[in-house]
Structure formats: C-alpha cells, structure tokens
PDB file of N, CA and C in Angstrom:
ATOM      1  N   GLY R   1      45.607 249.033  65.308  1.00  0.00           N
ATOM      2  CA  GLY R   1      45.299 249.158  66.690  1.00  0.00           C
ATOM      3  C   GLY R   1      45.903 248.050  67.512  1.00  0.00           C
ATOM      4  N   ILE R   2      45.056 247.384  68.215  1.00  0.00           N
ATOM      5  CA  ILE R   2      45.464 246.362  69.170  1.00  0.00           C
ATOM      6  C   ILE R   2      46.125 245.180  68.459  1.00  0.00           C
ATOM      7  N   ALA R   3      45.552 244.742  67.354  1.00  0.00           N
ATOM      8  CA  ALA R   3      46.106 243.583  66.636  1.00  0.00           C
ATOM      9  C   ALA R   3      47.524 243.857  66.143  1.00  0.00           C
ATOM     10  N   LYS R   4      47.749 245.070  65.625  1.00  0.00           N
ATOM     11  CA  LYS R   4      49.091 245.416  65.143  1.00  0.00           C
ATOM     12  C   LYS R   4      50.081 245.453  66.298  1.00  0.00           C
ATOM     13  N   GLY R   5      49.659 245.984  67.432  1.00  0.00           N
ATOM     14  CA  GLY R   5      50.518 246.008  68.620  1.00  0.00           C
ATOM     15  C   GLY R   5      50.853 244.614  69.090  1.00  0.00           C
ATOM     16  N   LEU R   6      49.872 243.732  69.034  1.00  0.00           N
ATOM     17  CA  LEU R   6      50.091 242.344  69.431  1.00  0.00           C
ATOM     18  C   LEU R   6      51.105 241.678  68.509  1.00  0.00           C
ATOM     19  N   VAL R   7      50.958 241.890  67.204  1.00  0.00           N
ATOM     20  CA  VAL R   7      51.890 241.306  66.233  1.00  0.00           C
ATOM     21  C   VAL R   7      53.308 241.840  66.474  1.00  0.00           C
ATOM     22  N   ARG R   8      53.406 243.141  66.753  1.00  0.00           N
ATOM     23  CA  ARG R   8      54.729 243.733  67.001  1.00  0.00           C
ATOM     24  C   ARG R   8      55.379 243.174  68.261  1.00  0.00           C
ATOM     25  N   SER R   9      54.570 242.686  69.211  1.00  0.00           N
ATOM     26  CA  SER R   9      55.123 242.124  70.445  1.00  0.00           C
ATOM     27  C   SER R   9      55.685 240.719  70.230  1.00  0.00           C
ATOM     28  N   PHE R  10      55.316 240.081  69.118  1.00  0.00           N
ATOM     29  CA  PHE R  10      55.835 238.753  68.808  1.00  0.00           C
ATOM     30  C   PHE R  10      57.262 238.865  68.291  1.00  0.00           C
ATOM     31  N   ASP R  11      58.018 237.795  68.449  1.00  0.00           N
ATOM     32  CA  ASP R  11      59.403 237.780  67.982  1.00  0.00           C
ATOM     33  C   ASP R  11      59.425 237.262  66.537  1.00  0.00           C
ATOM     34  N   LEU R  12      59.095 238.164  65.601  1.00  0.00           N
ATOM     35  CA  LEU R  12      59.021 237.788  64.186  1.00  0.00           C
ATOM     36  C   LEU R  12      60.101 238.512  63.390  1.00  0.00           C
ATOM     37  N   ALA R  13      60.484 237.914  62.281  1.00  0.00           N
ATOM     38  CA  ALA R  13      61.379 238.587  61.345  1.00  0.00           C
ATOM     39  C   ALA R  13      60.608 239.784  60.758  1.00  0.00           C
ATOM     40  N   PRO R  14      61.309 240.854  60.391  1.00  0.00           N
ATOM     41  CA  PRO R  14      60.625 242.042  59.862  1.00  0.00           C
ATOM     42  C   PRO R  14      59.689 241.751  58.690  1.00  0.00           C
ATOM     43  N   LYS R  15      60.095 240.882  57.787  1.00  0.00           N
ATOM     44  CA  LYS R  15      59.258 240.566  56.622  1.00  0.00           C
ATOM     45  C   LYS R  15      57.953 239.891  57.050  1.00  0.00           C
ATOM     46  N   GLN R  16      58.050 238.959  57.981  1.00  0.00           N
ATOM     47  CA  GLN R  16      56.870 238.234  58.437  1.00  0.00           C
ATOM     48  C   GLN R  16      55.943 239.153  59.233  1.00  0.00           C
ATOM     49  N   GLU R  17      56.542 240.027  60.040  1.00  0.00           N
ATOM     50  CA  GLU R  17      55.754 240.996  60.795  1.00  0.00           C
ATOM     51  C   GLU R  17      54.989 241.904  59.824  1.00  0.00           C
ATOM     52  N   ARG R  18      55.670 242.362  58.786  1.00  0.00           N
ATOM     53  CA  ARG R  18      55.062 243.238  57.785  1.00  0.00           C
ATOM     54  C   ARG R  18      53.895 242.534  57.082  1.00  0.00           C
ATOM     55  N   GLU R  19      54.068 241.239  56.753  1.00  0.00           N
ATOM     56  CA  GLU R  19      52.990 240.480  56.097  1.00  0.00           C
ATOM     57  C   GLU R  19      51.723 240.462  56.945  1.00  0.00           C
ATOM     58  N   LEU R  20      51.891 240.179  58.237  1.00  0.00           N
ATOM     59  CA  LEU R  20      50.727 240.135  59.123  1.00  0.00           C
ATOM     60  C   LEU R  20      50.115 241.522  59.287  1.00  0.00           C
ATOM     61  N   ILE R  21      50.948 242.530  59.443  1.00  0.00           N
ATOM     62  CA  ILE R  21      50.429 243.884  59.606  1.00  0.00           C
ATOM     63  C   ILE R  21      49.699 244.334  58.344  1.00  0.00           C
ATOM     64  N   ASN R  22      50.211 243.981  57.180  1.00  0.00           N
ATOM     65  CA  ASN R  22      49.520 244.317  55.922  1.00  0.00           C
ATOM     66  C   ASN R  22      48.141 243.665  55.866  1.00  0.00           C
ATOM     67  N   ALA R  23      48.062 242.402  56.287  1.00  0.00           N
ATOM     68  CA  ALA R  23      46.775 241.697  56.279  1.00  0.00           C
ATOM     69  C   ALA R  23      45.796 242.366  57.248  1.00  0.00           C
ATOM     70  N   ILE R  24      46.296 242.796  58.407  1.00  0.00           N
ATOM     71  CA  ILE R  24      45.459 243.490  59.389  1.00  0.00           C
ATOM     72  C   ILE R  24      44.995 244.829  58.818  1.00  0.00           C
ATOM     73  N   GLU R  25      45.894 245.534  58.146  1.00  0.00           N
ATOM     74  CA  GLU R  25      45.539 246.829  57.559  1.00  0.00           C
ATOM     75  C   GLU R  25      44.490 246.689  56.461  1.00  0.00           C
ATOM     76  N   ARG R  26      44.520 245.589  55.733  1.00  0.00           N
ATOM     77  CA  ARG R  26      43.487 245.347  54.717  1.00  0.00           C
ATOM     78  C   ARG R  26      42.113 245.214  55.357  1.00  0.00           C
ATOM     79  N   VAL R  27      42.076 244.512  56.499  1.00  0.00           N
ATOM     80  CA  VAL R  27      40.803 244.374  57.226  1.00  0.00           C
ATOM     81  C   VAL R  27      40.354 245.745  57.722  1.00  0.00           C
ATOM     82  N   GLU R  28      41.284 246.512  58.292  1.00  0.00           N
ATOM     83  CA  GLU R  28      40.940 247.852  58.780  1.00  0.00           C
ATOM     84  C   GLU R  28      40.406 248.737  57.655  1.00  0.00           C
ATOM     85  N   LYS R  29      41.034 248.654  56.497  1.00  0.00           N
ATOM     86  CA  LYS R  29      40.598 249.447  55.340  1.00  0.00           C
ATOM     87  C   LYS R  29      39.175 249.054  54.929  1.00  0.00           C
ATOM     88  N   ALA R  30      38.914 247.742  54.928  1.00  0.00           N
ATOM     89  CA  ALA R  30      37.577 247.254  54.566  1.00  0.00           C
ATOM     90  C   ALA R  30      36.541 247.709  55.596  1.00  0.00           C
ATOM     91  N   LEU R  31      36.935 247.787  56.865  1.00  0.00           N
ATOM     92  CA  LEU R  31      36.015 248.236  57.910  1.00  0.00           C
ATOM     93  C   LEU R  31      35.624 249.707  57.716  1.00  0.00           C
ATOM     94  N   LYS R  32      36.547 250.508  57.206  1.00  0.00           N
ATOM     95  CA  LYS R  32      36.302 251.941  57.032  1.00  0.00           C
ATOM     96  C   LYS R  32      35.554 252.260  55.733  1.00  0.00           C
ATOM     97  N   LYS R  33      35.595 251.330  54.798  1.00  0.00           N
ATOM     98  CA  LYS R  33      35.006 251.551  53.486  1.00  0.00           C
ATOM     99  C   LYS R  33      33.476 251.595  53.571  1.00  0.00           C
ATOM    100  N   SER R  34      32.874 252.390  52.704  1.00  0.00           N
ATOM    101  CA  SER R  34      31.411 252.405  52.644  1.00  0.00           C
ATOM    102  C   SER R  34      30.955 251.476  51.516  1.00  0.00           C
ATOM    103  N   PHE R  35      29.876 250.779  51.762  1.00  0.00           N
ATOM    104  CA  PHE R  35      29.378 249.787  50.808  1.00  0.00           C
ATOM    105  C   PHE R  35      27.964 250.146  50.359  1.00  0.00           C
ATOM    106  N   ARG R  36      27.592 249.601  49.216  1.00  0.00           N
ATOM    107  CA  ARG R  36      26.256 249.850  48.673  1.00  0.00           C
ATOM    108  C   ARG R  36      25.173 249.313  49.595  1.00  0.00           C
ATOM    109  N   ASN R  37      25.408 248.131  50.132  1.00  0.00           N
ATOM    110  CA  ASN R  37      24.418 247.520  51.011  1.00  0.00           C
ATOM    111  C   ASN R  37      25.100 246.614  52.034  1.00  0.00           C
ATOM    112  N   GLU R  38      24.321 246.145  52.973  1.00  0.00           N
ATOM    113  CA  GLU R  38      24.834 245.323  54.065  1.00  0.00           C
ATOM    114  C   GLU R  38      25.400 243.995  53.564  1.00  0.00           C
ATOM    115  N   LYS R  39      24.785 243.423  52.554  1.00  0.00           N
ATOM    116  CA  LYS R  39      25.253 242.139  52.031  1.00  0.00           C
ATOM    117  C   LYS R  39      26.660 242.264  51.446  1.00  0.00           C
ATOM    118  N   SER R  40      26.912 243.303  50.666  1.00  0.00           N
ATOM    119  CA  SER R  40      28.250 243.466  50.078  1.00  0.00           C
ATOM    120  C   SER R  40      29.275 243.815  51.150  1.00  0.00           C
ATOM    121  N   ARG R  41      28.857 244.547  52.203  1.00  0.00           N
ATOM    122  CA  ARG R  41      29.753 244.868  53.305  1.00  0.00           C
ATOM    123  C   ARG R  41      30.205 243.593  54.017  1.00  0.00           C
ATOM    124  N   LYS R  42      29.235 242.741  54.348  1.00  0.00           N
ATOM    125  CA  LYS R  42      29.562 241.501  55.048  1.00  0.00           C
ATOM    126  C   LYS R  42      30.405 240.579  54.176  1.00  0.00           C
ATOM    127  N   SER R  43      30.117 240.528  52.892  1.00  0.00           N
ATOM    128  CA  SER R  43      30.871 239.688  51.978  1.00  0.00           C
ATOM    129  C   SER R  43      32.329 240.143  51.902  1.00  0.00           C
ATOM    130  N   SER R  44      32.532 241.424  51.716  1.00  0.00           N
ATOM    131  CA  SER R  44      33.881 241.969  51.602  1.00  0.00           C
ATOM    132  C   SER R  44      34.660 241.795  52.906  1.00  0.00           C
ATOM    133  N   LEU R  45      34.026 242.112  54.030  1.00  0.00           N
ATOM    134  CA  LEU R  45      34.694 241.951  55.318  1.00  0.00           C
ATOM    135  C   LEU R  45      35.006 240.486  55.591  1.00  0.00           C
ATOM    136  N   GLY R  46      34.077 239.614  55.264  1.00  0.00           N
ATOM    137  CA  GLY R  46      34.298 238.179  55.467  1.00  0.00           C
ATOM    138  C   GLY R  46      35.508 237.690  54.696  1.00  0.00           C
ATOM    139  N   LYS R  47      35.648 238.142  53.452  1.00  0.00           N
ATOM    140  CA  LYS R  47      36.806 237.744  52.631  1.00  0.00           C
ATOM    141  C   LYS R  47      38.109 238.229  53.247  1.00  0.00           C
ATOM    142  N   GLU R  48      38.133 239.477  53.703  1.00  0.00           N
ATOM    143  CA  GLU R  48      39.361 240.028  54.295  1.00  0.00           C
ATOM    144  C   GLU R  48      39.720 239.313  55.593  1.00  0.00           C
ATOM    145  N   PHE R  49      38.721 239.033  56.428  1.00  0.00           N
ATOM    146  CA  PHE R  49      38.987 238.285  57.661  1.00  0.00           C
ATOM    147  C   PHE R  49      39.493 236.883  57.336  1.00  0.00           C
ATOM    148  N   ASN R  50      38.917 236.240  56.313  1.00  0.00           N
ATOM    149  CA  ASN R  50      39.367 234.901  55.924  1.00  0.00           C
ATOM    150  C   ASN R  50      40.820 234.911  55.460  1.00  0.00           C
ATOM    151  N   LEU R  51      41.198 235.936  54.689  1.00  0.00           N
ATOM    152  CA  LEU R  51      42.599 236.047  54.247  1.00  0.00           C
ATOM    153  C   LEU R  51      43.538 236.212  55.431  1.00  0.00           C
ATOM    154  N   LEU R  52      43.132 237.015  56.400  1.00  0.00           N
ATOM    155  CA  LEU R  52      43.948 237.221  57.597  1.00  0.00           C
ATOM    156  C   LEU R  52      44.097 235.921  58.379  1.00  0.00           C
ATOM    157  N   VAL R  53      43.011 235.207  58.564  1.00  0.00           N
ATOM    158  CA  VAL R  53      43.054 233.939  59.306  1.00  0.00           C
ATOM    159  C   VAL R  53      43.928 232.924  58.572  1.00  0.00           C
ATOM    160  N   ARG R  54      43.832 232.883  57.245  1.00  0.00           N
ATOM    161  CA  ARG R  54      44.674 231.957  56.472  1.00  0.00           C
ATOM    162  C   ARG R  54      46.150 232.279  56.642  1.00  0.00           C
ATOM    163  N   ARG R  55      46.484 233.575  56.645  1.00  0.00           N
ATOM    164  CA  ARG R  55      47.881 233.994  56.831  1.00  0.00           C
ATOM    165  C   ARG R  55      48.372 233.557  58.222  1.00  0.00           C
ATOM    166  N   VAL R  56      47.548 233.771  59.245  1.00  0.00           N
ATOM    167  CA  VAL R  56      47.917 233.382  60.612  1.00  0.00           C
ATOM    168  C   VAL R  56      48.056 231.869  60.702  1.00  0.00           C
ATOM    169  N   ASP R  57      47.130 231.124  60.082  1.00  0.00           N
ATOM    170  CA  ASP R  57      47.218 229.659  60.069  1.00  0.00           C
ATOM    171  C   ASP R  57      48.505 229.186  59.403  1.00  0.00           C
ATOM    172  N   LEU R  58      48.860 229.826  58.300  1.00  0.00           N
ATOM    173  CA  LEU R  58      50.087 229.467  57.588  1.00  0.00           C
ATOM    174  C   LEU R  58      51.315 229.709  58.463  1.00  0.00           C
ATOM    175  N   PHE R  59      51.337 230.827  59.154  1.00  0.00           N
ATOM    176  CA  PHE R  59      52.463 231.133  60.042  1.00  0.00           C
ATOM    177  C   PHE R  59      52.554 230.115  61.179  1.00  0.00           C
ATOM    178  N   LYS R  60      51.407 229.655  61.657  1.00  0.00           N
ATOM    179  CA  LYS R  60      51.399 228.624  62.710  1.00  0.00           C
ATOM    180  C   LYS R  60      51.921 227.312  62.139  1.00  0.00           C
ATOM    181  N   LYS R  61      51.447 226.963  60.967  1.00  0.00           N
ATOM    182  CA  LYS R  61      51.850 225.716  60.325  1.00  0.00           C
ATOM    183  C   LYS R  61      53.354 225.686  60.068  1.00  0.00           C
ATOM    184  N   LYS R  62      53.914 226.831  59.661  1.00  0.00           N
ATOM    185  CA  LYS R  62      55.356 226.919  59.389  1.00  0.00           C
ATOM    186  C   LYS R  62      56.173 227.145  60.662  1.00  0.00           C
ATOM    187  N   LYS R  63      55.482 227.143  61.815  1.00  0.00           N
ATOM    188  CA  LYS R  63      56.113 227.338  63.121  1.00  0.00           C
ATOM    189  C   LYS R  63      56.748 228.725  63.272  1.00  0.00           C
ATOM    190  N   ILE R  64      56.226 229.697  62.545  1.00  0.00           N
ATOM    191  CA  ILE R  64      56.672 231.086  62.680  1.00  0.00           C
ATOM    192  C   ILE R  64      56.039 231.677  63.942  1.00  0.00           C
ATOM    193  N   LEU R  65      54.782 231.281  64.211  1.00  0.00           N
ATOM    194  CA  LEU R  65      54.086 231.687  65.426  1.00  0.00           C
ATOM    195  C   LEU R  65      54.019 230.514  66.390  1.00  0.00           C
ATOM    196  N   SER R  66      54.215 230.777  67.673  1.00  0.00           N
ATOM    197  CA  SER R  66      54.048 229.733  68.683  1.00  0.00           C
ATOM    198  C   SER R  66      52.551 229.476  68.872  1.00  0.00           C
ATOM    199  N   GLN R  67      52.228 228.401  69.546  1.00  0.00           N
ATOM    200  CA  GLN R  67      50.820 228.079  69.808  1.00  0.00           C
ATOM    201  C   GLN R  67      50.169 229.202  70.610  1.00  0.00           C
ATOM    202  N   GLU R  68      50.888 229.735  71.576  1.00  0.00           N
ATOM    203  CA  GLU R  68      50.353 230.805  72.418  1.00  0.00           C
ATOM    204  C   GLU R  68      50.096 232.076  71.600  1.00  0.00           C
ATOM    205  N   GLU R  69      51.042 232.454  70.760  1.00  0.00           N
ATOM    206  CA  GLU R  69      50.880 233.637  69.901  1.00  0.00           C
ATOM    207  C   GLU R  69      49.699 233.441  68.955  1.00  0.00           C
ATOM    208  N   TYR R  70      49.636 232.255  68.373  1.00  0.00           N
ATOM    209  CA  TYR R  70      48.548 231.911  67.455  1.00  0.00           C
ATOM    210  C   TYR R  70      47.198 232.046  68.158  1.00  0.00           C
ATOM    211  N   ASP R  71      47.096 231.456  69.342  1.00  0.00           N
ATOM    212  CA  ASP R  71      45.836 231.493  70.087  1.00  0.00           C
ATOM    213  C   ASP R  71      45.409 232.925  70.407  1.00  0.00           C
ATOM    214  N   GLU R  72      46.356 233.754  70.845  1.00  0.00           N
ATOM    215  CA  GLU R  72      46.050 235.155  71.165  1.00  0.00           C
ATOM    216  C   GLU R  72      45.519 235.894  69.937  1.00  0.00           C
ATOM    217  N   LEU R  73      46.214 235.721  68.822  1.00  0.00           N
ATOM    218  CA  LEU R  73      45.851 236.434  67.601  1.00  0.00           C
ATOM    219  C   LEU R  73      44.510 235.949  67.050  1.00  0.00           C
ATOM    220  N   ILE R  74      44.302 234.660  67.028  1.00  0.00           N
ATOM    221  CA  ILE R  74      43.039 234.101  66.521  1.00  0.00           C
ATOM    222  C   ILE R  74      41.868 234.544  67.396  1.00  0.00           C
ATOM    223  N   GLU R  75      42.065 234.590  68.702  1.00  0.00           N
ATOM    224  CA  GLU R  75      40.998 235.035  69.602  1.00  0.00           C
ATOM    225  C   GLU R  75      40.637 236.493  69.323  1.00  0.00           C
ATOM    226  N   LEU R  76      41.651 237.322  69.136  1.00  0.00           N
ATOM    227  CA  LEU R  76      41.422 238.735  68.836  1.00  0.00           C
ATOM    228  C   LEU R  76      40.705 238.900  67.493  1.00  0.00           C
ATOM    229  N   ILE R  77      41.123 238.137  66.494  1.00  0.00           N
ATOM    230  CA  ILE R  77      40.491 238.192  65.171  1.00  0.00           C
ATOM    231  C   ILE R  77      39.034 237.740  65.256  1.00  0.00           C
ATOM    232  N   ALA R  78      38.785 236.681  66.014  1.00  0.00           N
ATOM    233  CA  ALA R  78      37.417 236.161  66.150  1.00  0.00           C
ATOM    234  C   ALA R  78      36.493 237.201  66.789  1.00  0.00           C
ATOM    235  N   LYS R  79      36.992 237.906  67.810  1.00  0.00           N
ATOM    236  CA  LYS R  79      36.185 238.942  68.466  1.00  0.00           C
ATOM    237  C   LYS R  79      35.908 240.090  67.491  1.00  0.00           C
ATOM    238  N   ALA R  80      36.930 240.505  66.759  1.00  0.00           N
ATOM    239  CA  ALA R  80      36.760 241.593  65.804  1.00  0.00           C
ATOM    240  C   ALA R  80      35.774 241.199  64.709  1.00  0.00           C
ATOM    241  N   ARG R  81      35.898 239.960  64.238  1.00  0.00           N
ATOM    242  CA  ARG R  81      34.998 239.477  63.181  1.00  0.00           C
ATOM    243  C   ARG R  81      33.547 239.461  63.688  1.00  0.00           C
ATOM    244  N   ALA R  82      33.350 238.962  64.897  1.00  0.00           N
ATOM    245  CA  ALA R  82      32.005 238.892  65.454  1.00  0.00           C
ATOM    246  C   ALA R  82      31.386 240.289  65.563  1.00  0.00           C
ATOM    247  N   ASN R  83      32.172 241.262  65.999  1.00  0.00           N
ATOM    248  CA  ASN R  83      31.660 242.643  66.109  1.00  0.00           C
ATOM    249  C   ASN R  83      31.394 243.255  64.734  1.00  0.00           C
ATOM    250  N   ALA R  84      32.266 242.997  63.783  1.00  0.00           N
ATOM    251  CA  ALA R  84      32.136 243.603  62.466  1.00  0.00           C
ATOM    252  C   ALA R  84      31.003 243.002  61.645  1.00  0.00           C
ATOM    253  N   LEU R  85      30.720 241.739  61.848  1.00  0.00           N
ATOM    254  CA  LEU R  85      29.725 241.052  61.018  1.00  0.00           C
ATOM    255  C   LEU R  85      28.392 240.819  61.716  1.00  0.00           C
ATOM    256  N   LYS R  86      28.090 241.628  62.720  1.00  0.00           N
ATOM    257  CA  LYS R  86      26.802 241.507  63.434  1.00  0.00           C
ATOM    258  C   LYS R  86      25.659 241.753  62.491  1.00  0.00           C
TER     259      LYS R  86
END
C-alpha cells in the first residue's frame, strides 16, 4: 500500500528497493495471517515490524536513505505498528 508507494518514490537502486518492499510485504503477510491467540499475533507482528525497522536503520546508516526519506518511512512504520499492536 502506502509504504510500498513511498519506497518506490525514493531514488533507490532496484535491489535495495526490492529489499525494502520485501520487508514491507512480510509485515503485510503477518497482518493478514490468523493466529491462535492475541499474544502470538502481537509477538509475530512485533518481530516483523522490528525486522523492517532494522532494515530501514541499516539503509540510513549506509546512507542509502536520506534523513528525510528515513524520517518519512519510520513515521509511517510507527503509525502502522501502533494500529496493528493495539
């Protein structure tokens, strides 16, 4: 959705763009999955969001993402995480 569109708007190499989109798709897949209970749902979603944030942090550290791009993406991830883990 929105996160993938945002990533595509960044000036990234195709491989790096694909890495971020794959991480976003993993979160989306986890959001659609059904879980035995609320605790396992939150645990699984938390892990996927953490992996996505680590990937974004790494891209920032390697200067693949600008500070502005990083801030936009992290803000979007934080909002999605807050809604998903209520």
